């Protein structure tokens, strides 16, 4: 396995510079991280600890204030300059707030197909077939293809956002709370889908979730963030069994216990 | 029995779309007693948000003979097409999608401050102080910074807490909260739930809580209503319903809950429910769950709609052909 993405001293500040008198925020502070090809890594941690910002930096969606991101060993900026489309296609994101990411006026088929259209992949009928397959993968009936984004429930939007990100068969997916708006049955289905995609296509995954069980269901390695820093980075079993950092322990201790029936049947 | 604070009967909502009518909610019934927390759970697209919005009066009423009453007086019924009052005192809502509920060009402190001024009739310093308190109660480490920020400058969980603070600024008697803790990490979630439980104890705050998280349900709710395909299919007190789910859909839903085994250091595999939720434009005939139901009986479950909910013990009821047979 080769490193796919690397962060070196990665730092991002907001509201500094001109607005410094209002006090800036260091959202990501000196993060060093290597993500291997096909690796599935989860991020948990405090709200506001910089998880979304770290993902957006790794994808080159926002520039760092200091440090750098490397994609396949070369600076991400240079890789983007050489082949913007190729890199954009390889690195996909499912955003935390699906409403903001989906144009409400478009129908679902167009939203999912957009990337295929932009990259000119396949014939129109191949694209239509691909869209139908993706909708089925995320558990949406074919009837949804003609619906507009604003006519969907929260969980339906989130599944459209996932189908959209997967349409381009990316190498790497940054999934920011991909299952938080999903009910448990669809959640199990989407986590299963992510696992199957990884097994079949070797997609690398960086998944943020406040639901540690969801992260543990997909990721063999888990990072814990607090105040912009990675405070713990360990294989799943080690982290769950012997958490070292106090913040990791606090997060695990605060997970609500499973309801009674589950203890009885599980 | 104390009369319910909120009573909903036969609530239906139909959306007109270019592809024909979509029945988002198809005759839902539920009650919330004063100081009670009712959890609304169920499949994505089953109508939980539409039900919450309809109760708030954000959507116009629909359905034949639908009735929504707060403290015994109708806030609207099928005959009244308009809201009686634009600001319904005592009712506040936390919307599922923070970005659509917060004005993107206003600082958070301004949005919450306007609600404070309106409800408490105060101005100036008193408004600022109350805004800071509300934000601090949500466990936001730097409330002054959050108050100065625009919505896009906050993380997902910070926005969600700002929204809860906005709802609490109205000092509601009934809080309708649609997935209020989905973007919160477990420690912050525990804190926010603790705060809401405290308000229930001290001020008799009642809640209609829409959530996917059964851990949250077990922790804070008194009763549960399970929705599927626009209807309530099972209701009951939390402990009894979770221990002995009666409706096959409730059983399948509980089996899909992801679980952590800390001792073994892994997530236990959750069972994937087969099939997809019904498309509300073409609901399946008979019981809406029958195409995915493990115990459906051909000739019975696919023929007529299920009977009205059957009483199954104190406060419990479920609508299933098999329970009536
Ligand atoms: N565009 C922005 N302008 C100013 N500050 C920002 C901006 N984006 C993020 N921040 C700040 O950076 C910090 C980290 O935010 P980020 O969204 O990365 O957190 P997060 O870990 O994803 O949290 P959550 O779990 O709540 O989504 C927060 O303090 C946030 O207010
Ligand atoms: N404006 C609209 N126009 C057309 N259909 C709509 C509209 N809003 C909601 N619907 C449909 O009504 C049904 C119920 O939606 P609702 O948002 O209540 O689901 P939900 O139970 O809250 O789901 P989730 O858990 O995914 O948020 C869905 O099938 C949805 O697609
Ligand atoms: Mg985030
Ligand atoms: Mg909803």
PDB file of C-alpha atoms in Angstrom, chain A:
ATOM      1  CA  UNK A   1       0.000   0.000   0.000  1.00  0.00           C
ATOM      2  CA  UNK A   2       1.189   3.500  -0.809  1.00  0.00           C
ATOM      3  CA  UNK A   3       0.268   6.732   0.936  1.00  0.00           C
ATOM      4  CA  UNK A   4      -2.678   8.390  -0.780  1.00  0.00           C
ATOM      5  CA  UNK A   5      -2.951  11.584   1.241  1.00  0.00           C
ATOM      6  CA  UNK A   6      -0.582  13.107   3.746  1.00  0.00           C
ATOM      7  CA  UNK A   7      -0.883  16.096   6.014  1.00  0.00           C
ATOM      8  CA  UNK A   8       2.349  17.724   7.129  1.00  0.00           C
ATOM      9  CA  UNK A   9       2.128  20.337   9.862  1.00  0.00           C
ATOM     10  CA  UNK A  10      -1.309  21.159   8.515  1.00  0.00           C
ATOM     11  CA  UNK A  11      -2.808  24.256  10.119  1.00  0.00           C
ATOM     12  CA  UNK A  12      -5.862  26.351   9.360  1.00  0.00           C
ATOM     13  CA  UNK A  13      -6.894  29.542  11.076  1.00  0.00           C
ATOM     14  CA  UNK A  14     -10.121  31.459  10.573  1.00  0.00           C
ATOM     15  CA  UNK A  15     -10.840  35.093  11.244  1.00  0.00           C
ATOM     16  CA  UNK A  16      -7.171  35.959  11.655  1.00  0.00           C
ATOM     17  CA  UNK A  17      -5.451  38.715   9.679  1.00  0.00           C
ATOM     18  CA  UNK A  18      -7.783  41.651   9.123  1.00  0.00           C
ATOM     19  CA  UNK A  19     -10.263  40.390  11.662  1.00  0.00           C
ATOM     20  CA  UNK A  20      -7.651  39.487  14.231  1.00  0.00           C
ATOM     21  CA  UNK A  21      -8.981  41.970  16.752  1.00  0.00           C
ATOM     22  CA  UNK A  22     -12.122  39.860  16.990  1.00  0.00           C
ATOM     23  CA  UNK A  23      -9.929  36.918  17.907  1.00  0.00           C
ATOM     24  CA  UNK A  24      -9.163  34.204  15.372  1.00  0.00           C
ATOM     25  CA  UNK A  25      -9.846  30.488  15.676  1.00  0.00           C
ATOM     26  CA  UNK A  26      -7.292  27.814  14.934  1.00  0.00           C
ATOM     27  CA  UNK A  27      -9.602  25.150  13.516  1.00  0.00           C
ATOM     28  CA  UNK A  28      -6.810  22.710  12.612  1.00  0.00           C
ATOM     29  CA  UNK A  29      -3.489  22.893  14.455  1.00  0.00           C
ATOM     30  CA  UNK A  30      -0.288  21.260  13.236  1.00  0.00           C
ATOM     31  CA  UNK A  31      -1.800  17.963  12.085  1.00  0.00           C
ATOM     32  CA  UNK A  32       0.465  15.225  10.749  1.00  0.00           C
ATOM     33  CA  UNK A  33      -1.361  12.326   9.201  1.00  0.00           C
ATOM     34  CA  UNK A  34      -0.893   9.669   6.536  1.00  0.00           C
ATOM     35  CA  UNK A  35      -3.846   7.967   4.855  1.00  0.00           C
ATOM     36  CA  UNK A  36      -2.937   4.867   2.859  1.00  0.00           C
ATOM     37  CA  UNK A  37      -4.613   3.814  -0.369  1.00  0.00           C
ATOM     38  CA  UNK A  38      -7.838   1.973   0.377  1.00  0.00           C
ATOM     39  CA  UNK A  39      -7.593   2.587   4.102  1.00  0.00           C
ATOM     40  CA  UNK A  40     -10.743   3.324   6.094  1.00  0.00           C
ATOM     41  CA  UNK A  41     -10.169   5.846   8.847  1.00  0.00           C
ATOM     42  CA  UNK A  42     -12.735   7.334  11.189  1.00  0.00           C
ATOM     43  CA  UNK A  43     -12.624  10.678  12.984  1.00  0.00           C
ATOM     44  CA  UNK A  44     -14.531  11.313  16.179  1.00  0.00           C
ATOM     45  CA  UNK A  45     -14.249  14.189  18.576  1.00  0.00           C
ATOM     46  CA  UNK A  46     -15.691  17.234  20.133  1.00  0.00           C
ATOM     47  CA  UNK A  47     -18.037  19.424  18.162  1.00  0.00           C
ATOM     48  CA  UNK A  48     -15.998  22.277  16.702  1.00  0.00           C
ATOM     49  CA  UNK A  49     -12.721  20.379  17.038  1.00  0.00           C
ATOM     50  CA  UNK A  50     -11.875  20.789  13.346  1.00  0.00           C
ATOM     51  CA  UNK A  51     -13.034  17.507  11.785  1.00  0.00           C
ATOM     52  CA  UNK A  52     -14.874  19.065   8.844  1.00  0.00           C
ATOM     53  CA  UNK A  53     -12.115  21.616   8.320  1.00  0.00           C
ATOM     54  CA  UNK A  54      -9.443  18.883   8.241  1.00  0.00           C
ATOM     55  CA  UNK A  55     -11.386  16.974   5.579  1.00  0.00           C
ATOM     56  CA  UNK A  56     -11.854  20.071   3.447  1.00  0.00           C
ATOM     57  CA  UNK A  57      -8.139  20.834   3.687  1.00  0.00           C
ATOM     58  CA  UNK A  58      -7.218  17.289   2.632  1.00  0.00           C
ATOM     59  CA  UNK A  59      -9.396  17.631  -0.450  1.00  0.00           C
ATOM     60  CA  UNK A  60      -7.946  21.028  -1.323  1.00  0.00           C
ATOM     61  CA  UNK A  61     -11.339  22.714  -0.974  1.00  0.00           C
ATOM     62  CA  UNK A  62      -9.827  25.360   1.312  1.00  0.00           C
ATOM     63  CA  UNK A  63      -6.170  26.389   1.512  1.00  0.00           C
ATOM     64  CA  UNK A  64      -4.094  25.757   4.647  1.00  0.00           C
ATOM     65  CA  UNK A  65      -2.706  28.654   6.713  1.00  0.00           C
ATOM     66  CA  UNK A  66       0.476  26.642   7.235  1.00  0.00           C
ATOM     67  CA  UNK A  67       1.806  23.200   6.385  1.00  0.00           C
ATOM     68  CA  UNK A  68       0.772  21.196   3.367  1.00  0.00           C
ATOM     69  CA  UNK A  69      -1.241  18.319   1.951  1.00  0.00           C
ATOM     70  CA  UNK A  70       0.400  15.718  -0.327  1.00  0.00           C
ATOM     71  CA  UNK A  71      -1.503  13.623  -2.791  1.00  0.00           C
ATOM     72  CA  UNK A  72       0.385  10.498  -3.888  1.00  0.00           C
ATOM     73  CA  UNK A  73       3.603  12.026  -2.645  1.00  0.00           C
ATOM     74  CA  UNK A  74       3.412  15.399  -4.384  1.00  0.00           C
ATOM     75  CA  UNK A  75       2.024  18.673  -3.081  1.00  0.00           C
ATOM     76  CA  UNK A  76      -1.740  18.740  -3.585  1.00  0.00           C
ATOM     77  CA  UNK A  77      -1.545  22.238  -5.077  1.00  0.00           C
ATOM     78  CA  UNK A  78       0.843  21.015  -7.776  1.00  0.00           C
ATOM     79  CA  UNK A  79      -1.268  17.903  -8.435  1.00  0.00           C
ATOM     80  CA  UNK A  80      -4.359  20.079  -8.858  1.00  0.00           C
ATOM     81  CA  UNK A  81      -2.510  22.475 -11.148  1.00  0.00           C
ATOM     82  CA  UNK A  82      -1.375  19.581 -13.351  1.00  0.00           C
ATOM     83  CA  UNK A  83      -4.673  17.702 -13.505  1.00  0.00           C
ATOM     84  CA  UNK A  84      -7.489  19.494 -11.706  1.00  0.00           C
ATOM     85  CA  UNK A  85     -10.275  17.340 -13.104  1.00  0.00           C
ATOM     86  CA  UNK A  86      -8.530  14.064 -12.441  1.00  0.00           C
ATOM     87  CA  UNK A  87      -7.739  14.944  -8.831  1.00  0.00           C
ATOM     88  CA  UNK A  88     -11.193  16.407  -8.176  1.00  0.00           C
ATOM     89  CA  UNK A  89     -12.725  13.256  -9.535  1.00  0.00           C
ATOM     90  CA  UNK A  90     -10.486  11.022  -7.424  1.00  0.00           C
ATOM     91  CA  UNK A  91     -11.211  12.816  -4.154  1.00  0.00           C
ATOM     92  CA  UNK A  92     -14.897  13.141  -3.321  1.00  0.00           C
ATOM     93  CA  UNK A  93     -16.829  14.571  -0.401  1.00  0.00           C
ATOM     94  CA  UNK A  94     -20.183  13.930   1.211  1.00  0.00           C
ATOM     95  CA  UNK A  95     -20.903  17.145   3.082  1.00  0.00           C
ATOM     96  CA  UNK A  96     -22.207  17.378   6.599  1.00  0.00           C
ATOM     97  CA  UNK A  97     -25.291  19.393   5.665  1.00  0.00           C
ATOM     98  CA  UNK A  98     -26.795  17.708   2.598  1.00  0.00           C
ATOM     99  CA  UNK A  99     -29.309  20.517   2.099  1.00  0.00           C
ATOM    100  CA  UNK A 100     -26.581  23.037   1.469  1.00  0.00           C
ATOM    101  CA  UNK A 101     -24.859  20.716  -1.003  1.00  0.00           C
ATOM    102  CA  UNK A 102     -27.837  19.935  -3.226  1.00  0.00           C
ATOM    103  CA  UNK A 103     -29.400  22.487  -5.575  1.00  0.00           C
ATOM    104  CA  UNK A 104     -33.059  22.411  -4.525  1.00  0.00           C
ATOM    105  CA  UNK A 105     -34.345  23.037  -8.042  1.00  0.00           C
ATOM    106  CA  UNK A 106     -32.690  20.022  -9.617  1.00  0.00           C
ATOM    107  CA  UNK A 107     -34.203  16.611  -9.775  1.00  0.00           C
ATOM    108  CA  UNK A 108     -32.454  13.686  -8.143  1.00  0.00           C
ATOM    109  CA  UNK A 109     -31.362  12.105 -11.428  1.00  0.00           C
ATOM    110  CA  UNK A 110     -29.619  15.298 -12.505  1.00  0.00           C
ATOM    111  CA  UNK A 111     -27.970  15.760  -9.110  1.00  0.00           C
ATOM    112  CA  UNK A 112     -26.523  12.256  -9.178  1.00  0.00           C
ATOM    113  CA  UNK A 113     -25.580  12.495 -12.853  1.00  0.00           C
ATOM    114  CA  UNK A 114     -23.910  15.894 -12.686  1.00  0.00           C
ATOM    115  CA  UNK A 115     -20.373  14.577 -12.252  1.00  0.00           C
ATOM    116  CA  UNK A 116     -20.803  12.082 -15.078  1.00  0.00           C
ATOM    117  CA  UNK A 117     -22.006  14.901 -17.318  1.00  0.00           C
ATOM    118  CA  UNK A 118     -19.150  17.224 -16.372  1.00  0.00           C
ATOM    119  CA  UNK A 119     -16.566  14.541 -16.971  1.00  0.00           C
ATOM    120  CA  UNK A 120     -18.337  13.304 -20.099  1.00  0.00           C
ATOM    121  CA  UNK A 121     -18.402   9.721 -18.894  1.00  0.00           C
ATOM    122  CA  UNK A 122     -20.494   7.167 -20.801  1.00  0.00           C
ATOM    123  CA  UNK A 123     -23.349   7.491 -23.258  1.00  0.00           C
ATOM    124  CA  UNK A 124     -26.628   9.042 -22.078  1.00  0.00           C
ATOM    125  CA  UNK A 125     -28.179   5.614 -21.624  1.00  0.00           C
ATOM    126  CA  UNK A 126     -25.126   4.339 -19.734  1.00  0.00           C
ATOM    127  CA  UNK A 127     -25.349   7.355 -17.462  1.00  0.00           C
ATOM    128  CA  UNK A 128     -29.031   6.765 -16.826  1.00  0.00           C
ATOM    129  CA  UNK A 129     -28.333   3.135 -15.965  1.00  0.00           C
ATOM    130  CA  UNK A 130     -25.516   4.159 -13.641  1.00  0.00           C
ATOM    131  CA  UNK A 131     -27.777   6.655 -11.857  1.00  0.00           C
ATOM    132  CA  UNK A 132     -30.449   3.989 -11.397  1.00  0.00           C
ATOM    133  CA  UNK A 133     -27.855   1.592  -9.987  1.00  0.00           C
ATOM    134  CA  UNK A 134     -26.507   4.205  -7.560  1.00  0.00           C
ATOM    135  CA  UNK A 135     -29.994   5.082  -6.303  1.00  0.00           C
ATOM    136  CA  UNK A 136     -30.682   1.412  -5.656  1.00  0.00           C
ATOM    137  CA  UNK A 137     -27.342   1.134  -3.818  1.00  0.00           C
ATOM    138  CA  UNK A 138     -28.332   3.865  -1.375  1.00  0.00           C
ATOM    139  CA  UNK A 139     -31.816   2.450  -0.889  1.00  0.00           C
ATOM    140  CA  UNK A 140     -33.853   4.910  -2.924  1.00  0.00           C
ATOM    141  CA  UNK A 141     -36.708   3.657  -5.078  1.00  0.00           C
ATOM    142  CA  UNK A 142     -36.414   4.472  -8.814  1.00  0.00           C
ATOM    143  CA  UNK A 143     -39.435   6.779  -8.395  1.00  0.00           C
ATOM    144  CA  UNK A 144     -37.185   9.256  -6.595  1.00  0.00           C
ATOM    145  CA  UNK A 145     -35.205  10.063  -9.751  1.00  0.00           C
ATOM    146  CA  UNK A 146     -37.753  12.657 -10.838  1.00  0.00           C
ATOM    147  CA  UNK A 147     -38.158  14.339  -7.437  1.00  0.00           C
ATOM    148  CA  UNK A 148     -36.562  17.657  -6.634  1.00  0.00           C
ATOM    149  CA  UNK A 149     -34.152  17.997  -3.733  1.00  0.00           C
ATOM    150  CA  UNK A 150     -36.471  20.257  -1.745  1.00  0.00           C
ATOM    151  CA  UNK A 151     -39.144  17.580  -1.845  1.00  0.00           C
ATOM    152  CA  UNK A 152     -37.019  15.053   0.007  1.00  0.00           C
ATOM    153  CA  UNK A 153     -36.814  14.185   3.676  1.00  0.00           C
ATOM    154  CA  UNK A 154     -33.512  14.717   5.519  1.00  0.00           C
ATOM    155  CA  UNK A 155     -32.384  11.131   5.140  1.00  0.00           C
ATOM    156  CA  UNK A 156     -33.396  10.970   1.497  1.00  0.00           C
ATOM    157  CA  UNK A 157     -31.226  14.020   0.771  1.00  0.00           C
ATOM    158  CA  UNK A 158     -28.287  12.499   2.535  1.00  0.00           C
ATOM    159  CA  UNK A 159     -28.557   9.355   0.420  1.00  0.00           C
ATOM    160  CA  UNK A 160     -28.685  11.439  -2.767  1.00  0.00           C
ATOM    161  CA  UNK A 161     -25.503  13.192  -1.615  1.00  0.00           C
ATOM    162  CA  UNK A 162     -23.796   9.822  -1.116  1.00  0.00           C
ATOM    163  CA  UNK A 163     -24.912   8.515  -4.518  1.00  0.00           C
ATOM    164  CA  UNK A 164     -23.603  11.724  -6.090  1.00  0.00           C
ATOM    165  CA  UNK A 165     -20.178  11.334  -4.513  1.00  0.00           C
ATOM    166  CA  UNK A 166     -19.925   7.695  -5.570  1.00  0.00           C
ATOM    167  CA  UNK A 167     -20.981   8.348  -9.174  1.00  0.00           C
ATOM    168  CA  UNK A 168     -17.441   9.136 -10.271  1.00  0.00           C
ATOM    169  CA  UNK A 169     -15.960   5.976  -8.746  1.00  0.00           C
ATOM    170  CA  UNK A 170     -13.530   7.986  -6.586  1.00  0.00           C
ATOM    171  CA  UNK A 171     -10.293   6.734  -5.053  1.00  0.00           C
ATOM    172  CA  UNK A 172     -11.076   8.438  -1.810  1.00  0.00           C
ATOM    173  CA  UNK A 173     -14.211   9.587  -0.069  1.00  0.00           C
ATOM    174  CA  UNK A 174     -14.355  12.119   2.742  1.00  0.00           C
ATOM    175  CA  UNK A 175     -17.704  11.385   4.330  1.00  0.00           C
ATOM    176  CA  UNK A 176     -18.685  14.046   6.865  1.00  0.00           C
ATOM    177  CA  UNK A 177     -21.433  12.615   9.069  1.00  0.00           C
ATOM    178  CA  UNK A 178     -22.738  10.491   6.190  1.00  0.00           C
ATOM    179  CA  UNK A 179     -25.243   8.621   8.317  1.00  0.00           C
ATOM    180  CA  UNK A 180     -26.292  11.167  10.919  1.00  0.00           C
ATOM    181  CA  UNK A 181     -29.640  11.951   9.272  1.00  0.00           C
ATOM    182  CA  UNK A 182     -30.432   8.323   8.521  1.00  0.00           C
ATOM    183  CA  UNK A 183     -32.707   6.088  10.494  1.00  0.00           C
ATOM    184  CA  UNK A 184     -31.016   2.977  11.823  1.00  0.00           C
ATOM    185  CA  UNK A 185     -32.224   0.625   9.100  1.00  0.00           C
ATOM    186  CA  UNK A 186     -31.006   2.858   6.268  1.00  0.00           C
ATOM    187  CA  UNK A 187     -27.888   3.572   8.313  1.00  0.00           C
ATOM    188  CA  UNK A 188     -27.041  -0.133   8.428  1.00  0.00           C
ATOM    189  CA  UNK A 189     -27.674  -0.281   4.682  1.00  0.00           C
ATOM    190  CA  UNK A 190     -25.382   2.688   3.903  1.00  0.00           C
ATOM    191  CA  UNK A 191     -22.613   1.450   6.201  1.00  0.00           C
ATOM    192  CA  UNK A 192     -22.913  -1.946   4.512  1.00  0.00           C
ATOM    193  CA  UNK A 193     -22.699  -0.225   1.128  1.00  0.00           C
ATOM    194  CA  UNK A 194     -19.550   1.678   2.136  1.00  0.00           C
ATOM    195  CA  UNK A 195     -17.969  -1.563   3.328  1.00  0.00           C
ATOM    196  CA  UNK A 196     -18.875  -3.396   0.118  1.00  0.00           C
ATOM    197  CA  UNK A 197     -17.533  -0.562  -2.035  1.00  0.00           C
ATOM    198  CA  UNK A 198     -14.289  -0.628  -0.145  1.00  0.00           C
ATOM    199  CA  UNK A 199     -13.992  -4.368  -0.538  1.00  0.00           C
ATOM    200  CA  UNK A 200     -14.871  -4.287  -4.251  1.00  0.00           C
ATOM    201  CA  UNK A 201     -13.068  -1.140  -5.393  1.00  0.00           C
ATOM    202  CA  UNK A 202     -10.576  -0.372  -2.677  1.00  0.00           C
ATOM    203  CA  UNK A 203     -11.925   3.123  -2.067  1.00  0.00           C
ATOM    204  CA  UNK A 204     -10.134   4.972   0.705  1.00  0.00           C
ATOM    205  CA  UNK A 205     -12.484   6.380   3.310  1.00  0.00           C
ATOM    206  CA  UNK A 206     -12.199   9.144   5.861  1.00  0.00           C
ATOM    207  CA  UNK A 207     -15.413   9.192   7.803  1.00  0.00           C
ATOM    208  CA  UNK A 208     -16.486  11.687  10.447  1.00  0.00           C
ATOM    209  CA  UNK A 209     -19.261  10.690  12.772  1.00  0.00           C
ATOM    210  CA  UNK A 210     -20.313  11.525  16.270  1.00  0.00           C
ATOM    211  CA  UNK A 211     -21.739   8.008  16.325  1.00  0.00           C
ATOM    212  CA  UNK A 212     -18.794   5.897  17.397  1.00  0.00           C
ATOM    213  CA  UNK A 213     -20.626   2.665  16.574  1.00  0.00           C
ATOM    214  CA  UNK A 214     -21.040   3.825  12.975  1.00  0.00           C
ATOM    215  CA  UNK A 215     -17.345   4.708  12.706  1.00  0.00           C
ATOM    216  CA  UNK A 216     -16.369   1.392  14.236  1.00  0.00           C
ATOM    217  CA  UNK A 217     -18.591  -0.461  11.772  1.00  0.00           C
ATOM    218  CA  UNK A 218     -16.596   0.857   8.794  1.00  0.00           C
ATOM    219  CA  UNK A 219     -13.154   1.936   9.894  1.00  0.00           C
ATOM    220  CA  UNK A 220     -10.192  -0.090  11.080  1.00  0.00           C
ATOM    221  CA  UNK A 221      -8.388   2.959  12.375  1.00  0.00           C
ATOM    222  CA  UNK A 222      -9.863   5.782  14.447  1.00  0.00           C
ATOM    223  CA  UNK A 223      -8.602   9.313  15.071  1.00  0.00           C
ATOM    224  CA  UNK A 224      -9.806  11.458  17.944  1.00  0.00           C
ATOM    225  CA  UNK A 225      -9.727  15.235  17.585  1.00  0.00           C
ATOM    226  CA  UNK A 226      -9.900  17.949  20.191  1.00  0.00           C
ATOM    227  CA  UNK A 227      -9.320  21.671  19.672  1.00  0.00           C
ATOM    228  CA  UNK A 228      -7.800  21.263  16.224  1.00  0.00           C
ATOM    229  CA  UNK A 229      -5.374  18.489  17.157  1.00  0.00           C
ATOM    230  CA  UNK A 230      -5.359  14.753  16.729  1.00  0.00           C
ATOM    231  CA  UNK A 231      -5.092  13.598  20.322  1.00  0.00           C
ATOM    232  CA  UNK A 232      -5.314   9.863  19.690  1.00  0.00           C
ATOM    233  CA  UNK A 233      -4.760   7.709  16.606  1.00  0.00           C
ATOM    234  CA  UNK A 234      -5.156   3.977  17.036  1.00  0.00           C
ATOM    235  CA  UNK A 235      -6.486   0.785  15.492  1.00  0.00           C
ATOM    236  CA  UNK A 236     -10.197   0.366  16.195  1.00  0.00           C
ATOM    237  CA  UNK A 237      -9.932  -2.463  18.694  1.00  0.00           C
ATOM    238  CA  UNK A 238      -7.152  -0.767  20.656  1.00  0.00           C
ATOM    239  CA  UNK A 239      -9.010   2.507  20.822  1.00  0.00           C
ATOM    240  CA  UNK A 240     -12.280   0.942  21.946  1.00  0.00           C
ATOM    241  CA  UNK A 241     -10.691  -1.416  24.462  1.00  0.00           C
ATOM    242  CA  UNK A 242      -7.942   0.724  25.907  1.00  0.00           C
ATOM    243  CA  UNK A 243      -8.582   4.377  25.164  1.00  0.00           C
ATOM    244  CA  UNK A 244      -5.629   6.442  26.379  1.00  0.00           C
ATOM    245  CA  UNK A 245      -6.582  10.084  26.006  1.00  0.00           C
ATOM    246  CA  UNK A 246      -9.055  11.523  28.534  1.00  0.00           C
ATOM    247  CA  UNK A 247     -11.159  12.968  25.706  1.00  0.00           C
ATOM    248  CA  UNK A 248     -11.472   9.544  24.067  1.00  0.00           C
ATOM    249  CA  UNK A 249     -12.512   8.084  27.394  1.00  0.00           C
ATOM    250  CA  UNK A 250     -15.079  10.825  27.916  1.00  0.00           C
ATOM    251  CA  UNK A 251     -16.546  10.254  24.452  1.00  0.00           C
ATOM    252  CA  UNK A 252     -16.848   6.514  24.991  1.00  0.00           C
ATOM    253  CA  UNK A 253     -18.296   6.913  28.472  1.00  0.00           C
ATOM    254  CA  UNK A 254     -21.005   9.280  27.216  1.00  0.00           C
ATOM    255  CA  UNK A 255     -22.319   6.936  24.504  1.00  0.00           C
ATOM    256  CA  UNK A 256     -25.898   6.190  25.570  1.00  0.00           C
ATOM    257  CA  UNK A 257     -26.239   2.519  26.493  1.00  0.00           C
ATOM    258  CA  UNK A 258     -28.171   0.383  24.034  1.00  0.00           C
ATOM    259  CA  UNK A 259     -31.874   0.001  24.770  1.00  0.00           C
ATOM    260  CA  UNK A 260     -32.981  -2.975  26.853  1.00  0.00           C
ATOM    261  CA  UNK A 261     -34.373  -5.212  24.116  1.00  0.00           C
ATOM    262  CA  UNK A 262     -31.046  -5.121  22.354  1.00  0.00           C
ATOM    263  CA  UNK A 263     -29.158  -6.327  25.370  1.00  0.00           C
ATOM    264  CA  UNK A 264     -31.632  -9.168  25.718  1.00  0.00           C
ATOM    265  CA  UNK A 265     -31.436 -10.314  22.092  1.00  0.00           C
ATOM    266  CA  UNK A 266     -27.832  -9.350  21.441  1.00  0.00           C
TER     267      UNK A 266
END
